[in-house]
Amino acid sequence: MQAPDRLFDIAGRVALVTGSSRGIGHALAGGLAAAGCVVVLNGRDERRLAEAAAEITEATGAAVHTAAFDVTDGPAVAAGVADVEDRVGPLDILVNNAGMQHRKPLLDFTDADWHRIVDTNLTSAFLVGRETARRMVGRGRGKIVNICSLQSEVVRPGIAPYAATKGALKMLTKGMCADWGPHGLQVNGLGPGYIETELTRPLVEDPEFTAWVRGRTPAGRWGRVEDLVGALRYLVSPAADFVNGQVLYVDGGMSSVL
């Protein structure tokens, strides 16, 4: 039996977090760094990545690496993952966080809008997950967490394409588990509810919408990025070695009530 104090020990693990220059990804990367992980931030803007890395280092004292590549571009992903493993070390943890929201009535959604949101929210997880898993499978171990959403289960008007991508990401998570679980990988999802970030600030500041969120959420409030960190640490720790193909919703109870 594993000692209880080792169940959640992830110190020294190498973790790549996509879309981590701001928002939820930045908070998750910071949470992993604070737990002793060797963290690699990913995004496309090298300057912003450097600033984000400095912010995490200042907060945690941990050295943070960066890797600028486009997660929707297959060859760029292959080169980027290879570079990370060459510079930093074999990846133990992948957090597929890169994503976007585009609110618009479905009849007004253009072909370009559709392809952009699908590529960003779904194809990126497939590309980075596949490239990382190639290496993890050879080593017989690895943790992959796909950042799903409350909208993997439910939807509101104006976000149908976003919900479609997050619902598909839930099933991709289960498919990755089915294919890679026999090789020693655990692939799970983390499903945030309504979380207050700079991207959701306009909604938070809308009194009617905030009243709706608080009224629909048993916890009675918006979520904070810090609320997601513990769940992620659990999913990538030895404590979750027999947890596979699941989505852990961190939504204050919203998905459980009518």
PDB file of C-alpha atoms in Angstrom:
ATOM      1  CA  MET A   1       0.000   0.000   0.000  1.00  0.00           C
ATOM      2  CA  GLN A   2       1.282   3.450  -0.922  1.00  0.00           C
ATOM      3  CA  ALA A   3       2.003   5.811   1.965  1.00  0.00           C
ATOM      4  CA  PRO A   4      -0.779   8.451   2.221  1.00  0.00           C
ATOM      5  CA  ASP A   5       1.686  11.316   1.961  1.00  0.00           C
ATOM      6  CA  ARG A   6       2.832  10.000  -1.436  1.00  0.00           C
ATOM      7  CA  LEU A   7      -0.639   9.712  -2.930  1.00  0.00           C
ATOM      8  CA  PHE A   8      -0.668  13.311  -4.126  1.00  0.00           C
ATOM      9  CA  ASP A   9       3.074  13.792  -4.628  1.00  0.00           C
ATOM     10  CA  ILE A  10       3.792  15.114  -8.123  1.00  0.00           C
ATOM     11  CA  ALA A  11       7.086  16.863  -7.382  1.00  0.00           C
ATOM     12  CA  GLY A  12       9.570  16.565 -10.212  1.00  0.00           C
ATOM     13  CA  ARG A  13       7.008  15.562 -12.834  1.00  0.00           C
ATOM     14  CA  VAL A  14       7.365  17.342 -16.177  1.00  0.00           C
ATOM     15  CA  ALA A  15       4.085  18.940 -17.276  1.00  0.00           C
ATOM     16  CA  LEU A  16       3.087  20.689 -20.505  1.00  0.00           C
ATOM     17  CA  VAL A  17       0.031  22.955 -20.258  1.00  0.00           C
ATOM     18  CA  THR A  18      -1.324  24.272 -23.556  1.00  0.00           C
ATOM     19  CA  GLY A  19      -2.940  27.696 -23.792  1.00  0.00           C
ATOM     20  CA  SER A  20      -1.358  28.685 -20.486  1.00  0.00           C
ATOM     21  CA  SER A  21      -0.304  32.298 -20.947  1.00  0.00           C
ATOM     22  CA  ARG A  22      -3.468  33.522 -19.208  1.00  0.00           C
ATOM     23  CA  GLY A  23      -6.759  32.529 -17.642  1.00  0.00           C
ATOM     24  CA  ILE A  24      -7.519  28.988 -16.529  1.00  0.00           C
ATOM     25  CA  GLY A  25      -4.430  27.514 -18.188  1.00  0.00           C
ATOM     26  CA  HIS A  26      -2.158  29.965 -16.412  1.00  0.00           C
ATOM     27  CA  ALA A  27      -3.750  29.165 -13.039  1.00  0.00           C
ATOM     28  CA  LEU A  28      -3.472  25.418 -13.631  1.00  0.00           C
ATOM     29  CA  ALA A  29       0.179  25.734 -14.635  1.00  0.00           C
ATOM     30  CA  GLY A  30       0.840  27.795 -11.526  1.00  0.00           C
ATOM     31  CA  GLY A  31      -0.849  25.166  -9.377  1.00  0.00           C
ATOM     32  CA  LEU A  32       1.334  22.428 -10.822  1.00  0.00           C
ATOM     33  CA  ALA A  33       4.477  24.532 -10.340  1.00  0.00           C
ATOM     34  CA  ALA A  34       3.529  25.177  -6.710  1.00  0.00           C
ATOM     35  CA  ALA A  35       3.229  21.408  -6.231  1.00  0.00           C
ATOM     36  CA  GLY A  36       6.783  20.918  -7.476  1.00  0.00           C
ATOM     37  CA  CYS A  37       6.208  20.070 -11.124  1.00  0.00           C
ATOM     38  CA  VAL A  38       8.589  21.202 -13.837  1.00  0.00           C
ATOM     39  CA  VAL A  39       6.115  23.208 -15.894  1.00  0.00           C
ATOM     40  CA  VAL A  40       6.208  24.137 -19.580  1.00  0.00           C
ATOM     41  CA  LEU A  41       3.836  26.881 -20.708  1.00  0.00           C
ATOM     42  CA  ASN A  42       2.514  26.792 -24.259  1.00  0.00           C
ATOM     43  CA  GLY A  43       0.982  29.473 -26.456  1.00  0.00           C
ATOM     44  CA  ARG A  44       1.749  31.296 -29.687  1.00  0.00           C
ATOM     45  CA  ASP A  45       2.934  34.640 -28.310  1.00  0.00           C
ATOM     46  CA  GLU A  46       6.513  34.290 -27.056  1.00  0.00           C
ATOM     47  CA  ARG A  47       6.475  37.641 -25.258  1.00  0.00           C
ATOM     48  CA  ARG A  48       3.272  36.842 -23.387  1.00  0.00           C
ATOM     49  CA  LEU A  49       4.580  33.382 -22.501  1.00  0.00           C
ATOM     50  CA  ALA A  50       7.725  34.880 -21.031  1.00  0.00           C
ATOM     51  CA  GLU A  51       5.636  37.277 -18.931  1.00  0.00           C
ATOM     52  CA  ALA A  52       3.390  34.442 -17.760  1.00  0.00           C
ATOM     53  CA  ALA A  53       6.395  32.301 -16.838  1.00  0.00           C
ATOM     54  CA  ALA A  54       7.875  35.181 -14.836  1.00  0.00           C
ATOM     55  CA  GLU A  55       4.566  35.628 -12.978  1.00  0.00           C
ATOM     56  CA  ILE A  56       4.507  31.965 -11.939  1.00  0.00           C
ATOM     57  CA  THR A  57       8.160  32.008 -10.946  1.00  0.00           C
ATOM     58  CA  GLU A  58       7.582  35.083  -8.795  1.00  0.00           C
ATOM     59  CA  ALA A  59       4.587  33.446  -7.105  1.00  0.00           C
ATOM     60  CA  THR A  60       6.056  29.973  -6.578  1.00  0.00           C
ATOM     61  CA  GLY A  61       9.818  30.286  -6.835  1.00  0.00           C
ATOM     62  CA  ALA A  62       9.818  27.555  -9.497  1.00  0.00           C
ATOM     63  CA  ALA A  63      11.697  27.779 -12.765  1.00  0.00           C
ATOM     64  CA  VAL A  64       9.159  27.698 -15.608  1.00  0.00           C
ATOM     65  CA  HIS A  65       9.849  26.821 -19.237  1.00  0.00           C
ATOM     66  CA  THR A  66       8.014  28.004 -22.336  1.00  0.00           C
ATOM     67  CA  ALA A  67       7.242  26.469 -25.729  1.00  0.00           C
ATOM     68  CA  ALA A  68       5.716  28.655 -28.421  1.00  0.00           C
ATOM     69  CA  PHE A  69       3.914  26.635 -31.085  1.00  0.00           C
ATOM     70  CA  ASP A  70       0.481  26.502 -32.730  1.00  0.00           C
ATOM     71  CA  VAL A  71      -1.489  23.600 -31.259  1.00  0.00           C
ATOM     72  CA  THR A  72      -3.763  23.468 -34.328  1.00  0.00           C
ATOM     73  CA  ASP A  73      -0.857  22.802 -36.706  1.00  0.00           C
ATOM     74  CA  GLY A  74       0.177  19.139 -36.841  1.00  0.00           C
ATOM     75  CA  PRO A  75       3.820  19.594 -37.943  1.00  0.00           C
ATOM     76  CA  ALA A  76       4.273  22.455 -35.458  1.00  0.00           C
ATOM     77  CA  VAL A  77       2.914  20.236 -32.673  1.00  0.00           C
ATOM     78  CA  ALA A  78       5.266  17.388 -33.559  1.00  0.00           C
ATOM     79  CA  ALA A  79       8.250  19.720 -33.595  1.00  0.00           C
ATOM     80  CA  GLY A  80       7.120  21.495 -30.429  1.00  0.00           C
ATOM     81  CA  VAL A  81       6.645  18.342 -28.349  1.00  0.00           C
ATOM     82  CA  ALA A  82       9.998  16.973 -29.544  1.00  0.00           C
ATOM     83  CA  ASP A  83      11.682  20.243 -28.579  1.00  0.00           C
ATOM     84  CA  VAL A  84      10.101  20.226 -25.115  1.00  0.00           C
ATOM     85  CA  GLU A  85      11.288  16.698 -24.413  1.00  0.00           C
ATOM     86  CA  ASP A  86      14.778  17.503 -25.706  1.00  0.00           C
ATOM     87  CA  ARG A  87      15.112  20.697 -23.643  1.00  0.00           C
ATOM     88  CA  VAL A  88      13.162  19.879 -20.491  1.00  0.00           C
ATOM     89  CA  GLY A  89      12.756  16.117 -20.279  1.00  0.00           C
ATOM     90  CA  PRO A  90      10.202  13.356 -20.924  1.00  0.00           C
ATOM     91  CA  LEU A  91       6.653  14.532 -20.357  1.00  0.00           C
ATOM     92  CA  ASP A  92       4.818  12.941 -17.464  1.00  0.00           C
ATOM     93  CA  ILE A  93       1.758  15.189 -17.653  1.00  0.00           C
ATOM     94  CA  LEU A  94      -0.131  16.888 -20.486  1.00  0.00           C
ATOM     95  CA  VAL A  95      -2.933  19.356 -19.818  1.00  0.00           C
ATOM     96  CA  ASN A  96      -4.856  20.109 -23.017  1.00  0.00           C
ATOM     97  CA  ASN A  97      -6.252  23.502 -22.057  1.00  0.00           C
ATOM     98  CA  ALA A  98      -6.059  25.547 -25.284  1.00  0.00           C
ATOM     99  CA  GLY A  99      -9.522  26.746 -26.208  1.00  0.00           C
ATOM    100  CA  MET A 100     -11.729  29.621 -27.259  1.00  0.00           C
ATOM    101  CA  GLN A 101     -15.323  30.776 -27.026  1.00  0.00           C
ATOM    102  CA  HIS A 102     -17.283  32.536 -29.765  1.00  0.00           C
ATOM    103  CA  ARG A 103     -20.800  33.593 -28.800  1.00  0.00           C
ATOM    104  CA  LYS A 104     -23.121  34.084 -31.743  1.00  0.00           C
ATOM    105  CA  PRO A 105     -26.545  32.768 -32.827  1.00  0.00           C
ATOM    106  CA  LEU A 106     -26.076  29.499 -34.675  1.00  0.00           C
ATOM    107  CA  LEU A 107     -27.675  30.803 -37.876  1.00  0.00           C
ATOM    108  CA  ASP A 108     -25.072  33.586 -37.957  1.00  0.00           C
ATOM    109  CA  PHE A 109     -22.099  31.246 -37.488  1.00  0.00           C
ATOM    110  CA  THR A 110     -19.915  31.259 -40.604  1.00  0.00           C
ATOM    111  CA  ASP A 111     -17.923  28.340 -41.969  1.00  0.00           C
ATOM    112  CA  ALA A 112     -14.738  30.083 -40.848  1.00  0.00           C
ATOM    113  CA  ASP A 113     -16.127  30.594 -37.326  1.00  0.00           C
ATOM    114  CA  TRP A 114     -16.981  26.897 -37.125  1.00  0.00           C
ATOM    115  CA  HIS A 115     -13.609  25.619 -38.310  1.00  0.00           C
ATOM    116  CA  ARG A 116     -11.728  27.992 -36.030  1.00  0.00           C
ATOM    117  CA  ILE A 117     -13.543  26.881 -32.876  1.00  0.00           C
ATOM    118  CA  VAL A 118     -13.340  23.181 -33.797  1.00  0.00           C
ATOM    119  CA  ASP A 119      -9.629  23.437 -34.560  1.00  0.00           C
ATOM    120  CA  THR A 120      -8.873  25.332 -31.366  1.00  0.00           C
ATOM    121  CA  ASN A 121     -11.009  23.377 -28.906  1.00  0.00           C
ATOM    122  CA  LEU A 122     -10.978  19.857 -30.325  1.00  0.00           C
ATOM    123  CA  THR A 123      -8.377  19.275 -33.027  1.00  0.00           C
ATOM    124  CA  SER A 124      -5.644  20.749 -30.840  1.00  0.00           C
ATOM    125  CA  ALA A 125      -6.338  18.199 -28.098  1.00  0.00           C
ATOM    126  CA  PHE A 126      -6.144  15.390 -30.640  1.00  0.00           C
ATOM    127  CA  LEU A 127      -2.894  16.656 -32.162  1.00  0.00           C
ATOM    128  CA  VAL A 128      -1.043  17.405 -28.931  1.00  0.00           C
ATOM    129  CA  GLY A 129      -2.509  14.358 -27.214  1.00  0.00           C
ATOM    130  CA  ARG A 130      -1.490  12.036 -30.023  1.00  0.00           C
ATOM    131  CA  GLU A 131       2.054  13.381 -30.244  1.00  0.00           C
ATOM    132  CA  THR A 132       2.565  13.258 -26.493  1.00  0.00           C
ATOM    133  CA  ALA A 133       0.997   9.813 -26.170  1.00  0.00           C
ATOM    134  CA  ARG A 134       3.367   8.388 -28.800  1.00  0.00           C
ATOM    135  CA  ARG A 135       6.146   9.014 -26.307  1.00  0.00           C
ATOM    136  CA  MET A 136       4.220   8.180 -23.141  1.00  0.00           C
ATOM    137  CA  VAL A 137       3.100   4.818 -24.548  1.00  0.00           C
ATOM    138  CA  GLY A 138       6.717   3.863 -25.176  1.00  0.00           C
ATOM    139  CA  ARG A 139       7.519   4.639 -21.535  1.00  0.00           C
ATOM    140  CA  GLY A 140       4.433   2.836 -20.212  1.00  0.00           C
ATOM    141  CA  ARG A 141       3.107   5.752 -18.173  1.00  0.00           C
ATOM    142  CA  GLY A 142       1.614   9.228 -18.430  1.00  0.00           C
ATOM    143  CA  LYS A 143      -1.253  11.472 -17.350  1.00  0.00           C
ATOM    144  CA  ILE A 144      -3.337  13.456 -19.822  1.00  0.00           C
ATOM    145  CA  VAL A 145      -6.065  15.845 -18.685  1.00  0.00           C
ATOM    146  CA  ASN A 146      -8.342  17.447 -21.276  1.00  0.00           C
ATOM    147  CA  ILE A 147     -10.046  20.632 -20.122  1.00  0.00           C
ATOM    148  CA  CYS A 148     -13.667  19.966 -20.942  1.00  0.00           C
ATOM    149  CA  SER A 149     -16.530  22.134 -19.669  1.00  0.00           C
ATOM    150  CA  LEU A 150     -19.914  22.206 -18.032  1.00  0.00           C
ATOM    151  CA  GLN A 151     -20.968  22.631 -21.680  1.00  0.00           C
ATOM    152  CA  SER A 152     -19.751  19.102 -22.338  1.00  0.00           C
ATOM    153  CA  GLU A 153     -23.144  18.215 -20.831  1.00  0.00           C
ATOM    154  CA  VAL A 154     -25.479  21.209 -21.186  1.00  0.00           C
ATOM    155  CA  VAL A 155     -25.848  24.244 -23.427  1.00  0.00           C
ATOM    156  CA  ARG A 156     -27.316  27.742 -23.561  1.00  0.00           C
ATOM    157  CA  PRO A 157     -28.450  29.685 -26.639  1.00  0.00           C
ATOM    158  CA  GLY A 158     -25.616  31.270 -28.601  1.00  0.00           C
ATOM    159  CA  ILE A 159     -22.860  28.773 -27.782  1.00  0.00           C
ATOM    160  CA  ALA A 160     -23.899  25.661 -29.737  1.00  0.00           C
ATOM    161  CA  PRO A 161     -20.566  25.234 -31.597  1.00  0.00           C
ATOM    162  CA  TYR A 162     -18.584  25.654 -28.367  1.00  0.00           C
ATOM    163  CA  ALA A 163     -20.759  23.039 -26.659  1.00  0.00           C
ATOM    164  CA  ALA A 164     -20.346  20.741 -29.656  1.00  0.00           C
ATOM    165  CA  THR A 165     -16.569  20.904 -29.338  1.00  0.00           C
ATOM    166  CA  LYS A 166     -16.619  20.357 -25.584  1.00  0.00           C
ATOM    167  CA  GLY A 167     -19.034  17.445 -25.886  1.00  0.00           C
ATOM    168  CA  ALA A 168     -16.768  15.906 -28.504  1.00  0.00           C
ATOM    169  CA  LEU A 169     -13.764  16.506 -26.256  1.00  0.00           C
ATOM    170  CA  LYS A 170     -15.479  14.484 -23.535  1.00  0.00           C
ATOM    171  CA  MET A 171     -15.829  11.562 -25.925  1.00  0.00           C
ATOM    172  CA  LEU A 172     -12.288  12.010 -27.253  1.00  0.00           C
ATOM    173  CA  THR A 173     -11.144  11.715 -23.626  1.00  0.00           C
ATOM    174  CA  LYS A 174     -12.954   8.404 -23.306  1.00  0.00           C
ATOM    175  CA  GLY A 175     -11.547   7.246 -26.647  1.00  0.00           C
ATOM    176  CA  MET A 176      -8.000   8.126 -25.590  1.00  0.00           C
ATOM    177  CA  CYS A 177      -8.587   6.109 -22.416  1.00  0.00           C
ATOM    178  CA  ALA A 178      -9.767   3.125 -24.447  1.00  0.00           C
ATOM    179  CA  ASP A 179      -6.752   3.211 -26.777  1.00  0.00           C
ATOM    180  CA  TRP A 180      -3.992   4.263 -24.400  1.00  0.00           C
ATOM    181  CA  GLY A 181      -5.150   2.946 -21.032  1.00  0.00           C
ATOM    182  CA  PRO A 182      -3.774  -0.532 -21.774  1.00  0.00           C
ATOM    183  CA  HIS A 183      -0.350   1.089 -22.227  1.00  0.00           C
ATOM    184  CA  GLY A 184      -0.267   2.625 -18.753  1.00  0.00           C
ATOM    185  CA  LEU A 185      -1.758   6.058 -19.467  1.00  0.00           C
ATOM    186  CA  GLN A 186      -4.596   7.700 -17.564  1.00  0.00           C
ATOM    187  CA  VAL A 187      -6.651  10.143 -19.637  1.00  0.00           C
ATOM    188  CA  ASN A 188      -9.323  12.158 -17.873  1.00  0.00           C
ATOM    189  CA  GLY A 189     -11.220  15.408 -18.268  1.00  0.00           C
ATOM    190  CA  LEU A 190     -11.672  18.390 -16.005  1.00  0.00           C
ATOM    191  CA  GLY A 191     -14.954  20.224 -16.543  1.00  0.00           C
ATOM    192  CA  PRO A 192     -15.052  23.805 -15.219  1.00  0.00           C
ATOM    193  CA  GLY A 193     -18.386  25.473 -14.667  1.00  0.00           C
ATOM    194  CA  TYR A 194     -18.761  29.247 -14.825  1.00  0.00           C
ATOM    195  CA  ILE A 195     -15.307  30.486 -13.810  1.00  0.00           C
ATOM    196  CA  GLU A 196     -14.364  34.129 -13.341  1.00  0.00           C
ATOM    197  CA  THR A 197     -11.440  35.043 -15.613  1.00  0.00           C
ATOM    198  CA  GLU A 198     -10.469  38.024 -17.736  1.00  0.00           C
ATOM    199  CA  LEU A 199     -12.266  36.342 -20.649  1.00  0.00           C
ATOM    200  CA  THR A 200     -15.540  36.007 -18.728  1.00  0.00           C
ATOM    201  CA  ARG A 201     -15.279  39.445 -17.121  1.00  0.00           C
ATOM    202  CA  PRO A 202     -18.041  40.959 -19.350  1.00  0.00           C
ATOM    203  CA  LEU A 203     -20.427  38.212 -18.187  1.00  0.00           C
ATOM    204  CA  VAL A 204     -19.425  38.623 -14.551  1.00  0.00           C
ATOM    205  CA  GLU A 205     -20.114  42.346 -14.800  1.00  0.00           C
ATOM    206  CA  ASP A 206     -23.558  41.739 -16.349  1.00  0.00           C
ATOM    207  CA  PRO A 207     -25.905  41.858 -13.320  1.00  0.00           C
ATOM    208  CA  GLU A 208     -28.601  39.771 -14.991  1.00  0.00           C
ATOM    209  CA  PHE A 209     -26.206  37.029 -16.091  1.00  0.00           C
ATOM    210  CA  THR A 210     -24.396  36.927 -12.740  1.00  0.00           C
ATOM    211  CA  ALA A 211     -27.734  36.659 -10.942  1.00  0.00           C
ATOM    212  CA  TRP A 212     -28.611  33.726 -13.201  1.00  0.00           C
ATOM    213  CA  VAL A 213     -25.265  31.984 -12.494  1.00  0.00           C
ATOM    214  CA  ARG A 214     -25.620  32.433  -8.744  1.00  0.00           C
ATOM    215  CA  GLY A 215     -29.227  31.310  -8.781  1.00  0.00           C
ATOM    216  CA  ARG A 216     -28.472  28.189 -10.826  1.00  0.00           C
ATOM    217  CA  THR A 217     -25.383  27.182  -8.841  1.00  0.00           C
ATOM    218  CA  PRO A 218     -25.886  25.474  -5.470  1.00  0.00           C
ATOM    219  CA  ALA A 219     -22.619  27.044  -4.290  1.00  0.00           C
ATOM    220  CA  GLY A 220     -24.216  30.428  -4.991  1.00  0.00           C
ATOM    221  CA  ARG A 221     -21.265  32.042  -6.723  1.00  0.00           C
ATOM    222  CA  TRP A 222     -19.003  32.125  -9.770  1.00  0.00           C
ATOM    223  CA  GLY A 223     -16.089  29.722  -9.654  1.00  0.00           C
ATOM    224  CA  ARG A 224     -12.532  30.955  -9.242  1.00  0.00           C
ATOM    225  CA  VAL A 225      -9.540  29.613 -11.159  1.00  0.00           C
ATOM    226  CA  GLU A 226      -8.111  28.450  -7.831  1.00  0.00           C
ATOM    227  CA  ASP A 227     -11.098  26.101  -7.474  1.00  0.00           C
ATOM    228  CA  LEU A 228      -9.752  24.013 -10.371  1.00  0.00           C
ATOM    229  CA  VAL A 229      -6.213  23.472  -9.116  1.00  0.00           C
ATOM    230  CA  GLY A 230      -6.934  20.787  -6.513  1.00  0.00           C
ATOM    231  CA  ALA A 231      -8.963  18.718  -8.952  1.00  0.00           C
ATOM    232  CA  LEU A 232      -6.159  18.851 -11.510  1.00  0.00           C
ATOM    233  CA  ARG A 233      -3.529  17.899  -8.939  1.00  0.00           C
ATOM    234  CA  TYR A 234      -5.655  14.905  -7.997  1.00  0.00           C
ATOM    235  CA  LEU A 235      -6.097  13.719 -11.583  1.00  0.00           C
ATOM    236  CA  VAL A 236      -2.359  13.857 -12.336  1.00  0.00           C
ATOM    237  CA  SER A 237      -1.292  12.305  -9.021  1.00  0.00           C
ATOM    238  CA  PRO A 238      -0.766   8.653  -8.018  1.00  0.00           C
ATOM    239  CA  ALA A 239      -4.074   8.912  -6.145  1.00  0.00           C
ATOM    240  CA  ALA A 240      -5.843   8.753  -9.540  1.00  0.00           C
ATOM    241  CA  ASP A 241      -3.861   5.865 -11.028  1.00  0.00           C
ATOM    242  CA  PHE A 242      -7.068   3.786 -11.363  1.00  0.00           C
ATOM    243  CA  VAL A 243      -9.214   6.695 -12.585  1.00  0.00           C
ATOM    244  CA  ASN A 244      -9.479   6.674 -16.367  1.00  0.00           C
ATOM    245  CA  GLY A 245     -11.843   8.054 -18.991  1.00  0.00           C
ATOM    246  CA  GLN A 246     -13.749  10.231 -16.527  1.00  0.00           C
ATOM    247  CA  VAL A 247     -14.705  13.898 -16.507  1.00  0.00           C
ATOM    248  CA  LEU A 248     -14.539  15.606 -13.119  1.00  0.00           C
ATOM    249  CA  TYR A 249     -16.904  18.590 -13.107  1.00  0.00           C
ATOM    250  CA  VAL A 250     -15.916  21.524 -10.925  1.00  0.00           C
ATOM    251  CA  ASP A 251     -19.034  23.650 -11.284  1.00  0.00           C
ATOM    252  CA  GLY A 252     -20.358  24.333  -7.805  1.00  0.00           C
ATOM    253  CA  GLY A 253     -23.064  21.741  -8.389  1.00  0.00           C
ATOM    254  CA  MET A 254     -24.702  23.417 -11.403  1.00  0.00           C
ATOM    255  CA  SER A 255     -24.762  20.270 -13.541  1.00  0.00           C
ATOM    256  CA  SER A 256     -26.546  18.317 -10.786  1.00  0.00           C
ATOM    257  CA  VAL A 257     -29.667  20.467 -10.373  1.00  0.00           C
ATOM    258  CA  LEU A 258     -32.617  21.511 -12.511  1.00  0.00           C
TER     259      LEU A 258
END
